[in-house]
Amino acid sequence: MNYSYFPGCTLKNKAKDLDAYARASADALGFKLEEIPEWQCCGGVYPLAKDEIATKLSSVRALASARDSGTDLVTLCSACYNVLKQVNNDMINDENVILKANTYLKQDGVEYHGETKVLHFLEVLRDVVGWDNVKAAVKNPFTGKKIGAYYGCLLLRPGKVLQFDDPENPQIIEDFIKAIGGTPVIYAQRNECCGAYTMFEDSSIPEKRTKEILKNAEEQGAEFLVTSCPLCKYNLVKNKAESPLDVIYFTELLAQALGVKEKALKEVCNA
């Protein structure tokens, strides 16, 4: 199985490990991530203004590239997933965006109408590989480890567009934790926003949100949290203060469980 792959900017600098662990794990599970050539930043935030078209064009180009290669488009970063999925929805349902985006891209010989399927890496594990097959490939299970999933908001909302999981009661990361042998910890704050986008306006907001998230997870018995969002991880770690809980990318746990973590670490060091 081959997929077009949109890594996004953060996975090329601050989150190289998130990327490397995913690539090594994909190889171990029998599928390939083929990075899209000459991709551009998705913008990190889906533009809500109806007349904001230009900032969506990089996503449309990536989506068209995946279509032209005949593959689905996979990403890891929660922000990239959110933007790509929403822009793809626009290119199917919003006639204004469709007309203006394709008018812009016509000079490049590109026309796109939402033909590409956008997947998060976790969806590939769930819907294509299957949790039973992930479990069968595990060499180093996290037996006895109580792990809290932290979804944040970008993977889940808007629910009708993303259709990633139930935004009020998601299960995909908990099922992932079970597949690698761990015990998922359910806590109320797991799908609440960490406040990361407010940090430049008022740093007290993410500080307060982080405290509530980590305290809630710790009270429910979590030994550490697992996430797929670089911004969430940065925010939770930066503002954790005295909390003993670490925040780890899900791909690191997967790579460790599959026995390919050391291989991935070498790739990060050599990058």
Short mmCIF file of N, CA, C and O in Angstrom, two decimals, residues 148-223:
data_model
loop_
_atom_site.label_atom_id
_atom_site.label_comp_id
_atom_site.label_asym_id
_atom_site.label_seq_id
_atom_site.Cartn_x
_atom_site.Cartn_y
_atom_site.Cartn_z
N GLY A 148 -3.10 8.11 28.85
CA GLY A 148 -4.22 8.99 28.53
C GLY A 148 -4.11 9.53 27.11
O GLY A 148 -3.06 10.04 26.72
N ALA A 149 -5.17 9.42 26.35
CA ALA A 149 -5.19 10.01 25.00
C ALA A 149 -5.51 11.49 25.12
O ALA A 149 -6.44 11.87 25.85
N TYR A 150 -4.75 12.33 24.41
CA TYR A 150 -5.13 13.74 24.34
C TYR A 150 -5.41 14.09 22.88
O TYR A 150 -4.50 14.15 22.06
N TYR A 151 -6.68 14.31 22.58
CA TYR A 151 -7.11 14.62 21.23
C TYR A 151 -6.96 16.09 20.89
O TYR A 151 -6.60 16.45 19.76
N GLY A 152 -7.26 16.95 21.87
CA GLY A 152 -7.37 18.36 21.54
C GLY A 152 -8.61 18.59 20.69
O GLY A 152 -9.55 17.80 20.70
N CYS A 153 -8.59 19.67 19.92
CA CYS A 153 -9.80 20.00 19.15
C CYS A 153 -9.66 19.79 17.65
O CYS A 153 -10.65 19.52 16.96
N LEU A 154 -8.44 19.90 17.10
CA LEU A 154 -8.29 19.95 15.65
C LEU A 154 -8.54 18.62 14.95
O LEU A 154 -8.88 18.59 13.77
N LEU A 155 -8.40 17.51 15.64
CA LEU A 155 -8.70 16.21 15.04
C LEU A 155 -10.19 15.94 14.96
O LEU A 155 -10.63 15.14 14.12
N LEU A 156 -10.96 16.60 15.79
CA LEU A 156 -12.35 16.21 15.99
C LEU A 156 -13.39 17.19 15.45
O LEU A 156 -14.51 16.80 15.15
N ARG A 157 -13.00 18.46 15.32
CA ARG A 157 -13.99 19.48 14.99
C ARG A 157 -13.55 20.31 13.79
O ARG A 157 -12.37 20.62 13.67
N PRO A 158 -14.51 20.68 12.91
CA PRO A 158 -15.95 20.38 12.95
C PRO A 158 -16.25 18.92 12.60
O PRO A 158 -15.77 18.41 11.58
N GLY A 159 -17.02 18.28 13.44
CA GLY A 159 -17.25 16.85 13.34
C GLY A 159 -17.88 16.40 12.04
O GLY A 159 -17.52 15.36 11.49
N LYS A 160 -18.84 17.19 11.51
CA LYS A 160 -19.53 16.78 10.28
C LYS A 160 -18.62 16.80 9.07
O LYS A 160 -18.85 16.07 8.10
N VAL A 161 -17.58 17.63 9.11
CA VAL A 161 -16.63 17.70 7.99
C VAL A 161 -15.49 16.70 8.17
O VAL A 161 -15.17 15.93 7.27
N LEU A 162 -14.89 16.69 9.34
CA LEU A 162 -13.72 15.83 9.56
C LEU A 162 -14.11 14.36 9.61
O LEU A 162 -13.39 13.50 9.08
N GLN A 163 -15.20 14.04 10.31
CA GLN A 163 -15.66 12.65 10.43
C GLN A 163 -14.53 11.70 10.86
O GLN A 163 -14.44 10.57 10.39
N PHE A 164 -13.70 12.19 11.75
CA PHE A 164 -12.57 11.42 12.25
C PHE A 164 -13.02 10.44 13.33
O PHE A 164 -12.60 9.29 13.36
N ASP A 165 -13.88 10.94 14.20
CA ASP A 165 -14.40 10.14 15.31
C ASP A 165 -15.51 10.95 15.95
O ASP A 165 -15.74 12.11 15.58
N ASP A 166 -16.20 10.36 16.92
CA ASP A 166 -17.22 11.08 17.66
C ASP A 166 -16.54 12.21 18.44
O ASP A 166 -15.71 11.95 19.32
N PRO A 167 -16.85 13.48 18.14
CA PRO A 167 -16.15 14.57 18.82
C PRO A 167 -16.40 14.64 20.32
O PRO A 167 -15.60 15.21 21.06
N GLU A 168 -17.51 14.08 20.77
CA GLU A 168 -17.82 14.10 22.21
C GLU A 168 -17.29 12.88 22.95
O GLU A 168 -16.99 12.96 24.14
N ASN A 169 -17.17 11.77 22.25
CA ASN A 169 -16.67 10.56 22.90
C ASN A 169 -15.80 9.76 21.93
O ASN A 169 -16.15 8.67 21.50
N PRO A 170 -14.63 10.31 21.56
CA PRO A 170 -13.76 9.62 20.60
C PRO A 170 -13.16 8.35 21.19
O PRO A 170 -12.99 8.24 22.41
N GLN A 171 -12.80 7.41 20.31
CA GLN A 171 -12.25 6.13 20.77
C GLN A 171 -10.99 5.72 20.04
O GLN A 171 -10.30 4.79 20.47
N ILE A 172 -10.64 6.39 18.95
CA ILE A 172 -9.59 5.88 18.09
C ILE A 172 -8.23 5.80 18.78
O ILE A 172 -7.49 4.82 18.60
N ILE A 173 -7.87 6.80 19.58
CA ILE A 173 -6.57 6.73 20.26
C ILE A 173 -6.62 5.72 21.40
O ILE A 173 -5.63 5.03 21.67
N GLU A 174 -7.76 5.60 22.06
CA GLU A 174 -7.89 4.55 23.09
C GLU A 174 -7.74 3.17 22.47
O GLU A 174 -7.08 2.28 23.05
N ASP A 175 -8.32 2.98 21.28
CA ASP A 175 -8.17 1.69 20.59
C ASP A 175 -6.72 1.46 20.17
O ASP A 175 -6.23 0.32 20.20
N PHE A 176 -6.04 2.53 19.80
CA PHE A 176 -4.62 2.44 19.48
C PHE A 176 -3.83 1.99 20.71
O PHE A 176 -2.96 1.10 20.62
N ILE A 177 -4.12 2.60 21.84
CA ILE A 177 -3.42 2.26 23.09
C ILE A 177 -3.62 0.78 23.43
O ILE A 177 -2.69 0.08 23.82
N LYS A 178 -4.84 0.31 23.25
CA LYS A 178 -5.12 -1.12 23.50
C LYS A 178 -4.33 -2.01 22.55
O LYS A 178 -3.81 -3.06 22.95
N ALA A 179 -4.23 -1.58 21.28
CA ALA A 179 -3.55 -2.40 20.28
C ALA A 179 -2.07 -2.57 20.59
O ALA A 179 -1.47 -3.60 20.26
N ILE A 180 -1.45 -1.56 21.23
CA ILE A 180 -0.03 -1.67 21.57
C ILE A 180 0.16 -2.21 22.99
O ILE A 180 1.28 -2.20 23.52
N GLY A 181 -0.92 -2.69 23.60
CA GLY A 181 -0.81 -3.39 24.87
C GLY A 181 -1.02 -2.56 26.10
O GLY A 181 -0.94 -3.08 27.22
N GLY A 182 -1.28 -1.26 25.94
CA GLY A 182 -1.47 -0.38 27.09
C GLY A 182 -2.91 -0.36 27.57
O GLY A 182 -3.81 -0.98 26.98
N THR A 183 -3.13 0.36 28.66
CA THR A 183 -4.46 0.52 29.22
C THR A 183 -4.88 1.98 29.08
O THR A 183 -4.26 2.87 29.68
N PRO A 184 -5.90 2.28 28.28
CA PRO A 184 -6.32 3.67 28.10
C PRO A 184 -7.01 4.22 29.34
O PRO A 184 -7.77 3.52 30.01
N VAL A 185 -6.71 5.47 29.64
CA VAL A 185 -7.33 6.16 30.76
C VAL A 185 -8.31 7.19 30.20
O VAL A 185 -7.93 8.06 29.42
N ILE A 186 -9.56 7.08 30.60
CA ILE A 186 -10.59 8.02 30.14
C ILE A 186 -10.68 9.17 31.14
O ILE A 186 -10.86 8.94 32.34
N TYR A 187 -10.55 10.39 30.65
CA TYR A 187 -10.68 11.57 31.52
C TYR A 187 -11.42 12.66 30.74
O TYR A 187 -11.39 12.71 29.52
N ALA A 188 -12.08 13.53 31.46
CA ALA A 188 -13.02 14.47 30.86
C ALA A 188 -12.38 15.46 29.90
O ALA A 188 -13.01 15.90 28.94
N GLN A 189 -11.13 15.83 30.13
CA GLN A 189 -10.49 16.89 29.36
C GLN A 189 -9.78 16.40 28.09
O GLN A 189 -9.14 17.19 27.41
N ARG A 190 -9.92 15.16 27.75
CA ARG A 190 -9.13 14.60 26.65
C ARG A 190 -9.47 15.18 25.28
O ARG A 190 -8.63 15.17 24.37
N ASN A 191 -10.67 15.68 25.11
CA ASN A 191 -11.05 16.27 23.83
C ASN A 191 -11.37 17.76 23.94
O ASN A 191 -12.08 18.32 23.11
N GLU A 192 -10.80 18.40 24.96
CA GLU A 192 -10.96 19.84 25.13
C GLU A 192 -9.72 20.56 24.60
O GLU A 192 -8.61 20.04 24.63
N CYS A 193 -9.92 21.79 24.14
CA CYS A 193 -8.82 22.58 23.58
C CYS A 193 -7.79 22.95 24.65
O CYS A 193 -8.15 23.26 25.78
N CYS A 194 -6.52 22.92 24.26
CA CYS A 194 -5.45 23.30 25.19
C CYS A 194 -5.22 24.81 25.18
O CYS A 194 -4.39 25.32 25.94
N GLY A 195 -5.92 25.54 24.30
CA GLY A 195 -5.78 26.99 24.26
C GLY A 195 -4.58 27.50 23.51
O GLY A 195 -4.22 28.67 23.62
N ALA A 196 -3.95 26.63 22.71
CA ALA A 196 -2.67 26.99 22.10
C ALA A 196 -2.75 28.22 21.21
O ALA A 196 -1.83 29.04 21.17
N TYR A 197 -3.86 28.37 20.47
CA TYR A 197 -3.96 29.50 19.54
C TYR A 197 -4.16 30.84 20.25
O TYR A 197 -4.15 31.88 19.61
N THR A 198 -4.35 30.81 21.55
CA THR A 198 -4.53 32.06 22.30
C THR A 198 -3.25 32.52 22.99
O THR A 198 -3.24 33.57 23.62
N MET A 199 -2.17 31.73 22.86
CA MET A 199 -0.97 31.99 23.67
C MET A 199 -0.36 33.37 23.41
O MET A 199 0.22 33.98 24.32
N PHE A 200 -0.47 33.87 22.18
CA PHE A 200 0.15 35.16 21.88
C PHE A 200 -0.69 36.34 22.36
O PHE A 200 -0.18 37.42 22.57
N GLU A 201 -1.98 36.10 22.54
CA GLU A 201 -2.87 37.15 23.03
C GLU A 201 -2.89 37.18 24.56
O GLU A 201 -2.87 38.25 25.17
N ASP A 202 -2.94 36.00 25.15
CA ASP A 202 -3.03 35.92 26.61
C ASP A 202 -2.49 34.57 27.06
O ASP A 202 -3.20 33.56 27.00
N SER A 203 -1.25 34.55 27.50
CA SER A 203 -0.61 33.28 27.85
C SER A 203 -1.24 32.61 29.06
O SER A 203 -1.02 31.42 29.30
N SER A 204 -2.04 33.36 29.82
CA SER A 204 -2.68 32.75 30.99
C SER A 204 -3.74 31.73 30.59
O SER A 204 -4.06 30.82 31.36
N ILE A 205 -4.28 31.87 29.38
CA ILE A 205 -5.33 30.94 28.94
C ILE A 205 -4.76 29.54 28.73
O ILE A 205 -5.28 28.57 29.32
N PRO A 206 -3.72 29.36 27.90
CA PRO A 206 -3.17 28.00 27.77
C PRO A 206 -2.56 27.47 29.06
O PRO A 206 -2.57 26.27 29.30
N GLU A 207 -2.05 28.36 29.90
CA GLU A 207 -1.52 27.91 31.20
C GLU A 207 -2.63 27.30 32.04
O GLU A 207 -2.47 26.23 32.65
N LYS A 208 -3.78 27.97 32.07
CA LYS A 208 -4.92 27.47 32.83
C LYS A 208 -5.45 26.19 32.23
O LYS A 208 -5.74 25.21 32.94
N ARG A 209 -5.57 26.16 30.90
CA ARG A 209 -6.10 24.98 30.24
C ARG A 209 -5.18 23.77 30.46
O ARG A 209 -5.63 22.67 30.73
N THR A 210 -3.88 23.97 30.33
CA THR A 210 -2.92 22.89 30.52
C THR A 210 -3.02 22.32 31.94
O THR A 210 -3.01 21.09 32.13
N LYS A 211 -3.11 23.20 32.91
CA LYS A 211 -3.22 22.76 34.30
C LYS A 211 -4.44 21.88 34.49
O LYS A 211 -4.37 20.82 35.15
N GLU A 212 -5.56 22.27 33.92
CA GLU A 212 -6.80 21.51 34.07
C GLU A 212 -6.70 20.15 33.37
O GLU A 212 -7.14 19.13 33.90
N ILE A 213 -6.11 20.14 32.17
CA ILE A 213 -5.99 18.90 31.41
C ILE A 213 -5.10 17.90 32.13
O ILE A 213 -5.47 16.73 32.33
N LEU A 214 -3.92 18.35 32.52
CA LEU A 214 -2.97 17.44 33.15
C LEU A 214 -3.45 16.98 34.53
O LEU A 214 -3.28 15.81 34.90
N LYS A 215 -4.06 17.88 35.29
CA LYS A 215 -4.58 17.51 36.61
C LYS A 215 -5.67 16.46 36.47
O LYS A 215 -5.70 15.46 37.20
N ASN A 216 -6.57 16.66 35.51
CA ASN A 216 -7.65 15.72 35.28
C ASN A 216 -7.13 14.35 34.89
O ASN A 216 -7.56 13.31 35.40
N ALA A 217 -6.16 14.32 33.98
CA ALA A 217 -5.59 13.05 33.53
C ALA A 217 -4.86 12.35 34.67
O ALA A 217 -4.98 11.12 34.84
N GLU A 218 -4.12 13.11 35.46
CA GLU A 218 -3.38 12.52 36.58
C GLU A 218 -4.34 11.96 37.63
O GLU A 218 -4.12 10.86 38.16
N GLU A 219 -5.42 12.68 37.90
CA GLU A 219 -6.40 12.21 38.88
C GLU A 219 -7.07 10.91 38.47
O GLU A 219 -7.46 10.10 39.31
N GLN A 220 -7.16 10.69 37.16
CA GLN A 220 -7.77 9.46 36.66
C GLN A 220 -6.77 8.32 36.49
O GLN A 220 -7.12 7.24 36.02
N GLY A 221 -5.51 8.59 36.86
CA GLY A 221 -4.53 7.51 36.89
C GLY A 221 -3.58 7.42 35.72
O GLY A 221 -2.80 6.46 35.62
N ALA A 222 -3.59 8.40 34.83
CA ALA A 222 -2.69 8.36 33.67
C ALA A 222 -1.24 8.51 34.09
O ALA A 222 -0.92 9.34 34.96
N GLU A 223 -0.36 7.74 33.48
CA GLU A 223 1.07 7.85 33.73
C GLU A 223 1.72 8.83 32.76
O GLU A 223 2.75 9.43 33.06
#
